[in-house]
PDB file of C-alpha atoms in Angstrom:
ATOM      1  CA  MET G  51       1.325  38.915   1.350  1.00  0.00           C
ATOM      2  CA  ASN G  52      -1.108  37.685   4.215  1.00  0.00           C
ATOM      3  CA  ASN G  53      -0.468  34.058   3.909  1.00  0.00           C
ATOM      4  CA  ILE G  54       3.308  33.749   3.173  1.00  0.00           C
ATOM      5  CA  VAL G  55       6.289  34.739   5.401  1.00  0.00           C
ATOM      6  CA  SER G  56       9.795  35.460   3.989  1.00  0.00           C
ATOM      7  CA  LEU G  57      12.751  33.253   5.364  1.00  0.00           C
ATOM      8  CA  LYS G  58      14.173  36.465   7.153  1.00  0.00           C
ATOM      9  CA  TRP G  59      10.718  37.049   8.942  1.00  0.00           C
ATOM     10  CA  LEU G  60      11.119  33.463  10.454  1.00  0.00           C
ATOM     11  CA  LEU G  61      14.567  34.008  11.124  1.00  0.00           C
ATOM     12  CA  ALA G  62      13.871  37.028  13.272  1.00  0.00           C
ATOM     13  CA  ARG G  63      11.255  35.412  15.186  1.00  0.00           C
ATOM     14  CA  LEU G  64      12.823  31.782  15.401  1.00  0.00           C
ATOM     15  CA  TYR G  65      12.831  31.481  19.056  1.00  0.00           C
ATOM     16  CA  GLU G  66       9.532  33.346  19.954  1.00  0.00           C
ATOM     17  CA  SER G  67       7.523  31.446  22.494  1.00  0.00           C
ATOM     18  CA  ASP G  68       4.270  31.466  20.573  1.00  0.00           C
ATOM     19  CA  ILE G  69       5.844  30.389  17.340  1.00  0.00           C
ATOM     20  CA  VAL G  70       5.401  26.607  16.060  1.00  0.00           C
ATOM     21  CA  ILE G  71       7.243  25.645  13.114  1.00  0.00           C
ATOM     22  CA  VAL G  72       6.150  22.620  11.181  1.00  0.00           C
ATOM     23  CA  ASP G  73       8.153  20.706   8.713  1.00  0.00           C
ATOM     24  CA  CYS G  74       5.766  19.021   6.154  1.00  0.00           C
ATOM     25  CA  ARG G  75       8.227  17.643   3.647  1.00  0.00           C
ATOM     26  CA  PHE G  76       6.865  14.605   1.973  1.00  0.00           C
ATOM     27  CA  LEU G  77       7.791  12.881  -1.016  1.00  0.00           C
ATOM     28  CA  MET G  78       4.669  10.946  -3.028  1.00  0.00           C
ATOM     29  CA  GLY G  79       5.635   7.305  -3.495  1.00  0.00           C
ATOM     30  CA  LYS G  80       8.226   7.625  -0.798  1.00  0.00           C
ATOM     31  CA  PRO G  81       6.131   7.741   2.245  1.00  0.00           C
ATOM     32  CA  ASP G  82       9.115   7.756   4.731  1.00  0.00           C
ATOM     33  CA  ALA G  83      11.377  10.208   2.945  1.00  0.00           C
ATOM     34  CA  GLY G  84       9.833  13.132   4.451  1.00  0.00           C
ATOM     35  CA  ARG G  85      10.398  12.154   8.039  1.00  0.00           C
ATOM     36  CA  GLU G  86      13.837  10.917   7.396  1.00  0.00           C
ATOM     37  CA  LEU G  87      14.626  14.164   5.667  1.00  0.00           C
ATOM     38  CA  TYR G  88      13.397  15.883   8.942  1.00  0.00           C
ATOM     39  CA  GLU G  89      15.604  13.774  11.138  1.00  0.00           C
ATOM     40  CA  ALA G  90      18.562  14.331   9.263  1.00  0.00           C
ATOM     41  CA  SER G  91      18.036  18.267   9.432  1.00  0.00           C
ATOM     42  CA  HIS G  92      15.449  20.768   9.676  1.00  0.00           C
ATOM     43  CA  ILE G  93      14.917  24.369  10.987  1.00  0.00           C
ATOM     44  CA  PRO G  94      15.796  24.636  14.684  1.00  0.00           C
ATOM     45  CA  GLY G  95      12.721  23.880  16.848  1.00  0.00           C
ATOM     46  CA  ALA G  96      10.566  22.438  14.073  1.00  0.00           C
ATOM     47  CA  VAL G  97       8.220  19.665  14.623  1.00  0.00           C
ATOM     48  CA  TYR G  98       7.308  17.164  12.068  1.00  0.00           C
ATOM     49  CA  LEU G  99       3.527  16.238  10.631  1.00  0.00           C
ATOM     50  CA  ASP G 100       3.317  13.686   7.826  1.00  0.00           C
ATOM     51  CA  LEU G 101       0.975  14.207   5.096  1.00  0.00           C
ATOM     52  CA  GLU G 102      -0.495  10.577   4.919  1.00  0.00           C
ATOM     53  CA  LYS G 103      -0.260   9.666   8.706  1.00  0.00           C
ATOM     54  CA  ASP G 104      -1.186  13.130  10.230  1.00  0.00           C
ATOM     55  CA  LEU G 105      -2.743  15.519   7.495  1.00  0.00           C
ATOM     56  CA  SER G 106      -4.872  12.913   5.790  1.00  0.00           C
ATOM     57  CA  ALA G 107      -7.330   9.867   6.871  1.00  0.00           C
ATOM     58  CA  PRO G 108      -6.783   6.279   5.922  1.00  0.00           C
ATOM     59  CA  LEU G 109      -7.956   5.556   2.606  1.00  0.00           C
ATOM     60  CA  ASP G 110     -11.626   4.405   2.253  1.00  0.00           C
ATOM     61  CA  GLU G 111     -12.034   0.885   0.982  1.00  0.00           C
ATOM     62  CA  ASP G 112     -14.524   2.029  -1.823  1.00  0.00           C
ATOM     63  CA  GLY G 113     -11.991   4.520  -3.047  1.00  0.00           C
ATOM     64  CA  HIS G 114     -14.372   7.410  -2.233  1.00  0.00           C
ATOM     65  CA  GLY G 115     -12.874  10.431  -0.467  1.00  0.00           C
ATOM     66  CA  GLY G 116      -9.777  10.351  -2.907  1.00  0.00           C
ATOM     67  CA  ARG G 117      -6.233   9.593  -2.469  1.00  0.00           C
ATOM     68  CA  HIS G 118      -5.607  11.964   0.420  1.00  0.00           C
ATOM     69  CA  PRO G 119      -9.077  12.045   2.482  1.00  0.00           C
ATOM     70  CA  LEU G 120      -9.308  14.858   4.993  1.00  0.00           C
ATOM     71  CA  PRO G 121      -8.378  13.680   8.462  1.00  0.00           C
ATOM     72  CA  ASP G 122     -11.018  13.359  10.998  1.00  0.00           C
ATOM     73  CA  ILE G 123     -11.401  16.589  13.017  1.00  0.00           C
ATOM     74  CA  PHE G 124     -10.760  14.843  16.205  1.00  0.00           C
ATOM     75  CA  ALA G 125      -7.763  12.885  15.178  1.00  0.00           C
ATOM     76  CA  LEU G 126      -6.347  16.034  13.512  1.00  0.00           C
ATOM     77  CA  THR G 127      -6.709  18.223  16.728  1.00  0.00           C
ATOM     78  CA  VAL G 128      -4.865  15.415  18.739  1.00  0.00           C
ATOM     79  CA  ALA G 129      -2.171  15.383  16.274  1.00  0.00           C
ATOM     80  CA  LEU G 130      -1.873  19.140  16.698  1.00  0.00           C
ATOM     81  CA  SER G 131      -2.109  19.239  20.401  1.00  0.00           C
ATOM     82  CA  ARG G 132       0.701  16.580  20.310  1.00  0.00           C
ATOM     83  CA  VAL G 133       3.118  18.653  18.747  1.00  0.00           C
ATOM     84  CA  GLY G 134       2.231  21.633  20.679  1.00  0.00           C
ATOM     85  CA  ILE G 135       0.097  23.825  18.676  1.00  0.00           C
ATOM     86  CA  SER G 136      -2.494  25.592  20.468  1.00  0.00           C
ATOM     87  CA  ASN G 137      -5.101  28.122  19.396  1.00  0.00           C
ATOM     88  CA  GLU G 138      -2.836  30.903  20.488  1.00  0.00           C
ATOM     89  CA  SER G 139       0.111  29.577  18.263  1.00  0.00           C
ATOM     90  CA  ARG G 140       1.565  31.357  15.248  1.00  0.00           C
ATOM     91  CA  VAL G 141       2.340  28.464  13.122  1.00  0.00           C
ATOM     92  CA  VAL G 142       4.757  28.478  10.107  1.00  0.00           C
ATOM     93  CA  VAL G 143       4.727  25.709   7.606  1.00  0.00           C
ATOM     94  CA  TYR G 144       7.273  24.686   5.257  1.00  0.00           C
ATOM     95  CA  ASP G 145       8.349  22.021   2.935  1.00  0.00           C
ATOM     96  CA  ASP G 146      10.551  21.407  -0.165  1.00  0.00           C
ATOM     97  CA  GLN G 147       7.819  20.855  -2.537  1.00  0.00           C
ATOM     98  CA  GLY G 148       6.888  24.352  -3.616  1.00  0.00           C
ATOM     99  CA  GLY G 149       4.606  24.874  -0.723  1.00  0.00           C
ATOM    100  CA  ALA G 150       2.279  22.031  -1.801  1.00  0.00           C
ATOM    101  CA  MET G 151       2.376  19.855   1.316  1.00  0.00           C
ATOM    102  CA  ALA G 152       2.772  22.848   3.551  1.00  0.00           C
ATOM    103  CA  SER G 153      -0.357  24.469   1.982  1.00  0.00           C
ATOM    104  CA  ARG G 154      -2.329  21.418   2.810  1.00  0.00           C
ATOM    105  CA  LEU G 155      -1.728  21.975   6.590  1.00  0.00           C
ATOM    106  CA  TRP G 156      -2.330  25.851   5.981  1.00  0.00           C
ATOM    107  CA  TRP G 157      -5.740  25.021   4.763  1.00  0.00           C
ATOM    108  CA  LEU G 158      -6.501  22.327   7.485  1.00  0.00           C
ATOM    109  CA  LEU G 159      -5.582  24.956  10.166  1.00  0.00           C
ATOM    110  CA  LYS G 160      -7.581  27.563   8.457  1.00  0.00           C
ATOM    111  CA  TYR G 161     -10.503  25.093   8.141  1.00  0.00           C
ATOM    112  CA  LEU G 162     -10.136  24.342  12.100  1.00  0.00           C
ATOM    113  CA  GLY G 163     -10.688  28.054  12.444  1.00  0.00           C
ATOM    114  CA  HIS G 164      -7.109  29.131  13.172  1.00  0.00           C
ATOM    115  CA  GLU G 165      -5.829  32.409  11.774  1.00  0.00           C
ATOM    116  CA  GLN G 166      -2.214  32.844  12.497  1.00  0.00           C
ATOM    117  CA  VAL G 167      -1.042  30.226   9.979  1.00  0.00           C
ATOM    118  CA  PHE G 168       1.754  31.039   7.369  1.00  0.00           C
ATOM    119  CA  VAL G 169       3.655  29.352   4.826  1.00  0.00           C
ATOM    120  CA  LEU G 170       7.303  29.899   4.580  1.00  0.00           C
ATOM    121  CA  ASP G 171       8.264  31.210   1.186  1.00  0.00           C
ATOM    122  CA  GLU G 172      10.697  29.231  -0.897  1.00  0.00           C
ATOM    123  CA  GLY G 173      11.179  26.304   1.518  1.00  0.00           C
ATOM    124  CA  PHE G 174      13.957  24.472   3.386  1.00  0.00           C
ATOM    125  CA  THR G 175      16.592  24.482   0.328  1.00  0.00           C
ATOM    126  CA  ALA G 176      16.351  28.115   0.076  1.00  0.00           C
ATOM    127  CA  TRP G 177      16.641  28.344   4.164  1.00  0.00           C
ATOM    128  CA  THR G 178      19.911  26.184   4.060  1.00  0.00           C
ATOM    129  CA  ASN G 179      21.172  28.087   1.011  1.00  0.00           C
ATOM    130  CA  ALA G 180      20.899  31.435   2.440  1.00  0.00           C
ATOM    131  CA  GLY G 181      23.180  30.029   5.255  1.00  0.00           C
ATOM    132  CA  PHE G 182      20.417  30.101   8.059  1.00  0.00           C
ATOM    133  CA  PRO G 183      20.606  27.706  10.927  1.00  0.00           C
ATOM    134  CA  ILE G 184      19.619  24.041  10.744  1.00  0.00           C
ATOM    135  CA  SER G 185      19.500  21.373  13.194  1.00  0.00           C
ATOM    136  CA  ALA G 186      18.942  17.560  13.554  1.00  0.00           C
ATOM    137  CA  GLU G 187      17.904  17.883  17.063  1.00  0.00           C
ATOM    138  CA  GLN G 188      14.150  17.229  17.958  1.00  0.00           C
ATOM    139  CA  ARG G 189      12.346  19.508  19.990  1.00  0.00           C
ATOM    140  CA  VAL G 190      11.014  18.114  23.136  1.00  0.00           C
ATOM    141  CA  LEU G 191       7.294  18.055  22.568  1.00  0.00           C
ATOM    142  CA  ILE G 192       5.074  19.749  25.207  1.00  0.00           C
ATOM    143  CA  PRO G 193       1.630  18.924  24.373  1.00  0.00           C
ATOM    144  CA  SER G 194      -0.999  21.618  24.281  1.00  0.00           C
ATOM    145  CA  LYS G 195      -4.822  21.679  23.953  1.00  0.00           C
ATOM    146  CA  TYR G 196      -6.204  22.484  20.591  1.00  0.00           C
ATOM    147  CA  LEU G 197     -10.110  23.285  20.211  1.00  0.00           C
ATOM    148  CA  ALA G 198     -11.317  23.376  16.636  1.00  0.00           C
ATOM    149  CA  THR G 199     -14.200  25.808  15.443  1.00  0.00           C
ATOM    150  CA  VAL G 200     -14.806  24.226  11.899  1.00  0.00           C
ATOM    151  CA  GLN G 201     -15.215  26.525   9.062  1.00  0.00           C
ATOM    152  CA  HIS G 202     -17.786  24.163   7.063  1.00  0.00           C
ATOM    153  CA  THR G 203     -18.243  26.869   4.340  1.00  0.00           C
ATOM    154  CA  MET G 204     -14.492  26.225   3.185  1.00  0.00           C
ATOM    155  CA  LEU G 205     -15.238  22.727   1.950  1.00  0.00           C
ATOM    156  CA  VAL G 206     -17.339  21.212  -0.667  1.00  0.00           C
ATOM    157  CA  GLU G 207     -18.279  17.437  -1.161  1.00  0.00           C
ATOM    158  CA  MET G 208     -18.830  15.583  -4.263  1.00  0.00           C
ATOM    159  CA  ALA G 209     -22.461  15.484  -4.367  1.00  0.00           C
ATOM    160  CA  GLU G 210     -22.733  19.554  -4.054  1.00  0.00           C
ATOM    161  CA  VAL G 211     -19.965  19.655  -6.901  1.00  0.00           C
ATOM    162  CA  LYS G 212     -22.261  17.649  -9.208  1.00  0.00           C
ATOM    163  CA  GLU G 213     -25.373  19.556  -8.449  1.00  0.00           C
ATOM    164  CA  LEU G 214     -23.556  22.790  -9.129  1.00  0.00           C
ATOM    165  CA  LEU G 215     -22.083  21.515 -12.593  1.00  0.00           C
ATOM    166  CA  GLY G 216     -23.353  24.096 -15.218  1.00  0.00           C
ATOM    167  CA  ASP G 217     -24.283  26.677 -12.549  1.00  0.00           C
ATOM    168  CA  GLU G 218     -23.412  30.191 -14.094  1.00  0.00           C
ATOM    169  CA  ARG G 219     -22.734  31.499 -10.663  1.00  0.00           C
ATOM    170  CA  VAL G 220     -19.924  28.849  -9.861  1.00  0.00           C
ATOM    171  CA  THR G 221     -16.231  28.365 -11.603  1.00  0.00           C
ATOM    172  CA  LEU G 222     -14.364  24.952 -11.139  1.00  0.00           C
ATOM    173  CA  ILE G 223     -10.716  25.467 -11.205  1.00  0.00           C
ATOM    174  CA  ASP G 224      -8.582  22.136 -11.821  1.00  0.00           C
ATOM    175  CA  SER G 225      -5.059  22.861 -10.190  1.00  0.00           C
ATOM    176  CA  ARG G 226      -2.959  19.898 -12.186  1.00  0.00           C
ATOM    177  CA  GLU G 227      -0.613  20.116 -14.971  1.00  0.00           C
ATOM    178  CA  ALA G 228      -2.311  21.131 -18.253  1.00  0.00           C
ATOM    179  CA  PRO G 229      -1.710  17.422 -19.952  1.00  0.00           C
ATOM    180  CA  ARG G 230      -3.406  15.924 -16.787  1.00  0.00           C
ATOM    181  CA  TYR G 231      -6.246  18.368 -16.915  1.00  0.00           C
ATOM    182  CA  ARG G 232      -6.751  17.720 -20.907  1.00  0.00           C
ATOM    183  CA  GLY G 233      -6.843  14.006 -20.251  1.00  0.00           C
ATOM    184  CA  GLU G 234      -3.401  13.288 -22.453  1.00  0.00           C
ATOM    185  CA  VAL G 235      -1.740  11.591 -19.450  1.00  0.00           C
ATOM    186  CA  GLU G 236      -2.646  10.280 -15.946  1.00  0.00           C
ATOM    187  CA  PRO G 237       0.196   8.956 -13.932  1.00  0.00           C
ATOM    188  CA  LEU G 238      -1.704   8.606 -10.589  1.00  0.00           C
ATOM    189  CA  ASP G 239      -5.619   7.823 -11.107  1.00  0.00           C
ATOM    190  CA  LYS G 240      -7.365   5.283 -12.999  1.00  0.00           C
ATOM    191  CA  VAL G 241      -9.267   7.846 -15.410  1.00  0.00           C
ATOM    192  CA  ALA G 242      -7.852  10.695 -17.167  1.00  0.00           C
ATOM    193  CA  GLY G 243      -9.584  14.023 -17.882  1.00  0.00           C
ATOM    194  CA  HIS G 244     -11.118  16.555 -15.512  1.00  0.00           C
ATOM    195  CA  ILE G 245     -14.640  17.554 -14.156  1.00  0.00           C
ATOM    196  CA  PRO G 246     -16.983  18.872 -16.846  1.00  0.00           C
ATOM    197  CA  GLY G 247     -16.795  22.601 -17.090  1.00  0.00           C
ATOM    198  CA  ALA G 248     -13.596  23.121 -15.059  1.00  0.00           C
ATOM    199  CA  ILE G 249     -10.955  25.515 -16.302  1.00  0.00           C
ATOM    200  CA  ASN G 250      -7.189  24.693 -15.688  1.00  0.00           C
ATOM    201  CA  ARG G 251      -4.826  26.948 -13.433  1.00  0.00           C
ATOM    202  CA  PHE G 252      -1.737  24.819 -12.743  1.00  0.00           C
ATOM    203  CA  TRP G 253      -1.037  25.341  -9.083  1.00  0.00           C
ATOM    204  CA  LYS G 254       2.766  25.928  -9.876  1.00  0.00           C
ATOM    205  CA  ASP G 255       2.126  28.871 -12.199  1.00  0.00           C
ATOM    206  CA  GLY G 256       1.808  30.645  -8.592  1.00  0.00           C
ATOM    207  CA  LEU G 257       5.452  30.396  -8.171  1.00  0.00           C
ATOM    208  CA  GLY G 258       8.228  32.460  -9.844  1.00  0.00           C
ATOM    209  CA  GLU G 259      11.262  31.029 -11.438  1.00  0.00           C
ATOM    210  CA  SER G 260      13.228  31.060  -8.126  1.00  0.00           C
ATOM    211  CA  GLY G 261      10.407  29.165  -6.485  1.00  0.00           C
ATOM    212  CA  ALA G 262       9.241  32.024  -4.432  1.00  0.00           C
ATOM    213  CA  TRP G 263       5.466  32.858  -4.415  1.00  0.00           C
ATOM    214  CA  LYS G 264       4.456  35.655  -6.722  1.00  0.00           C
ATOM    215  CA  ASP G 265       3.090  38.757  -4.960  1.00  0.00           C
ATOM    216  CA  ALA G 266      -0.550  39.563  -4.809  1.00  0.00           C
ATOM    217  CA  ASP G 267      -0.595  41.551  -7.917  1.00  0.00           C
ATOM    218  CA  ALA G 268       0.967  38.805 -10.122  1.00  0.00           C
ATOM    219  CA  GLN G 269      -1.648  36.326  -8.594  1.00  0.00           C
ATOM    220  CA  ALA G 270      -4.380  38.481  -9.478  1.00  0.00           C
ATOM    221  CA  ASP G 271      -3.057  38.541 -13.228  1.00  0.00           C
ATOM    222  CA  ARG G 272      -3.464  34.768 -13.254  1.00  0.00           C
ATOM    223  CA  PHE G 273      -7.140  34.904 -12.379  1.00  0.00           C
ATOM    224  CA  ALA G 274      -7.753  38.110 -14.033  1.00  0.00           C
ATOM    225  CA  ASP G 275     -10.458  36.710 -16.254  1.00  0.00           C
ATOM    226  CA  LEU G 276     -12.477  35.246 -13.404  1.00  0.00           C
ATOM    227  CA  ASP G 277     -15.485  37.117 -11.898  1.00  0.00           C
ATOM    228  CA  ARG G 278     -14.832  37.896  -8.263  1.00  0.00           C
ATOM    229  CA  ASP G 279     -18.600  37.560  -7.531  1.00  0.00           C
ATOM    230  CA  ARG G 280     -18.605  34.235  -8.542  1.00  0.00           C
ATOM    231  CA  GLU G 281     -17.977  31.227  -6.177  1.00  0.00           C
ATOM    232  CA  LEU G 282     -14.847  29.336  -6.914  1.00  0.00           C
ATOM    233  CA  ILE G 283     -14.461  25.636  -6.196  1.00  0.00           C
ATOM    234  CA  VAL G 284     -10.745  24.497  -6.369  1.00  0.00           C
ATOM    235  CA  TYR G 285      -9.621  20.990  -6.874  1.00  0.00           C
ATOM    236  CA  CYS G 286      -6.761  18.875  -8.054  1.00  0.00           C
ATOM    237  CA  GLY G 287      -5.852  14.983  -7.818  1.00  0.00           C
ATOM    238  CA  SER G 288      -6.306  14.281  -4.153  1.00  0.00           C
ATOM    239  CA  GLY G 289      -6.835  17.793  -2.508  1.00  0.00           C
ATOM    240  CA  VAL G 290      -3.258  18.578  -1.651  1.00  0.00           C
ATOM    241  CA  THR G 291      -1.952  20.731  -4.618  1.00  0.00           C
ATOM    242  CA  ALA G 292      -5.334  22.591  -5.065  1.00  0.00           C
ATOM    243  CA  THR G 293      -4.516  24.350  -1.564  1.00  0.00           C
ATOM    244  CA  PRO G 294      -1.654  26.314  -3.035  1.00  0.00           C
ATOM    245  CA  ASN G 295      -4.205  27.775  -5.478  1.00  0.00           C
ATOM    246  CA  VAL G 296      -6.666  28.567  -2.398  1.00  0.00           C
ATOM    247  CA  ILE G 297      -3.804  30.638  -1.088  1.00  0.00           C
ATOM    248  CA  ALA G 298      -3.035  32.433  -4.431  1.00  0.00           C
ATOM    249  CA  LEU G 299      -6.753  33.263  -4.872  1.00  0.00           C
ATOM    250  CA  GLN G 300      -6.949  34.773  -1.424  1.00  0.00           C
ATOM    251  CA  GLU G 301      -3.817  36.729  -1.972  1.00  0.00           C
ATOM    252  CA  ALA G 302      -5.406  38.001  -5.340  1.00  0.00           C
ATOM    253  CA  GLY G 303      -8.386  39.001  -3.338  1.00  0.00           C
ATOM    254  CA  PHE G 304     -11.047  36.256  -4.037  1.00  0.00           C
ATOM    255  CA  ASN G 305     -13.087  35.550  -0.869  1.00  0.00           C
ATOM    256  CA  LYS G 306     -15.517  33.062  -2.230  1.00  0.00           C
ATOM    257  CA  VAL G 307     -13.160  29.919  -2.602  1.00  0.00           C
ATOM    258  CA  ARG G 308     -13.873  26.613  -1.504  1.00  0.00           C
ATOM    259  CA  LEU G 309     -11.922  23.346  -1.842  1.00  0.00           C
ATOM    260  CA  TYR G 310     -13.227  20.085  -3.153  1.00  0.00           C
ATOM    261  CA  ALA G 311     -11.109  18.156  -0.928  1.00  0.00           C
ATOM    262  CA  GLY G 312     -11.711  14.706  -2.621  1.00  0.00           C
ATOM    263  CA  SER G 313     -10.738  16.041  -5.907  1.00  0.00           C
ATOM    264  CA  TRP G 314     -10.272  14.135  -9.185  1.00  0.00           C
ATOM    265  CA  SER G 315      -9.648  10.915  -7.374  1.00  0.00           C
ATOM    266  CA  ASP G 316     -12.679  11.100  -5.304  1.00  0.00           C
ATOM    267  CA  TRP G 317     -14.892  12.392  -8.483  1.00  0.00           C
ATOM    268  CA  ILE G 318     -14.022   9.131 -10.769  1.00  0.00           C
ATOM    269  CA  SER G 319     -14.792   6.828  -7.849  1.00  0.00           C
ATOM    270  CA  TYR G 320     -18.371   7.307  -8.232  1.00  0.00           C
ATOM    271  CA  GLU G 321     -19.954   5.547 -11.392  1.00  0.00           C
ATOM    272  CA  GLY G 322     -21.819   7.828 -13.622  1.00  0.00           C
ATOM    273  CA  ASN G 323     -19.979  10.989 -12.965  1.00  0.00           C
ATOM    274  CA  LYS G 324     -19.363  12.521 -16.122  1.00  0.00           C
ATOM    275  CA  VAL G 325     -15.502  13.108 -17.368  1.00  0.00           C
ATOM    276  CA  ALA G 326     -14.395  15.678 -19.757  1.00  0.00           C
ATOM    277  CA  VAL G 327     -11.140  15.929 -21.933  1.00  0.00           C
ATOM    278  CA  GLY G 328      -9.477  18.686 -23.714  1.00  0.00           C
ATOM    279  CA  ASP G 329      -9.610  22.427 -23.157  1.00  0.00           C
ATOM    280  CA  GLU G 330     -12.483  24.229 -21.467  1.00  0.00           C
ATOM    281  CA  GLU G 331     -10.981  27.450 -20.859  1.00  0.00           C
ATOM    282  CA  LYS G 332     -14.071  29.234 -20.333  1.00  0.00           C
ATOM    283  CA  LEU G 333     -16.508  29.875 -17.194  1.00  0.00           C
ATOM    284  CA  ILE G 334     -18.983  27.421 -16.710  1.00  0.00           C
ATOM    285  CA  LYS G 335     -22.339  28.020 -18.554  1.00  0.00           C
ATOM    286  CA  PRO G 336     -25.731  26.647 -17.821  1.00  0.00           C
TER     287      PRO G 336
END
């Protein structure tokens, strides 16, 4: 796999000078829990970046941008530089949430033009269960300088999603659990349902029973009904758990993949945007 590295891979490279390990653990609804877990124990040498403080912008007053708006590019590069990530770093990111939080940082780094970034397979609990070293010591931060080369084609905004609804060249993929996609439940947002025409591919289906990422062939099976020539736009509730699906699609060999970062919580913040419920397990048609 191109974007996922094993526990043993990281163990063998733990103290190499160009490796920067980033702990991304975060619990929704408990904003301080991730940092507290990091301070209690983490992979030796790891630094911590917070989903809401570092990897998201403050919430917009009018609700636009979703529940986890993309961070300002300058602010993000400052955060990366602060923890010692440079353009030459090999970055390994991990969490304990199936890779969802780590994938957010993976995507952000790719968006900034960074190639050498990888998600640690299985996560922190698997690392500790394997008997690999952990530490409560916090790394002395030596700031670096990070220069972004923003890959604008990786991102799509609400207006373009709206314009592309019904376009036979585009497939929308909703990454949330099926009941949320169908509009049967909605624990987080004010409106239930999905963007009209979207199909559903729950992000956690990219993981096996053990919590490890499925291999490239298994990921390809998940998306076997999709046309590789189509543009794929992936979204979730707030742009976080869509990113594991972006990785899975890349592993499966899809190259035309973009993220609607604002996702469902952004879509419903605009009056007049249509909402669909039920199943739409078909490709978008005109």
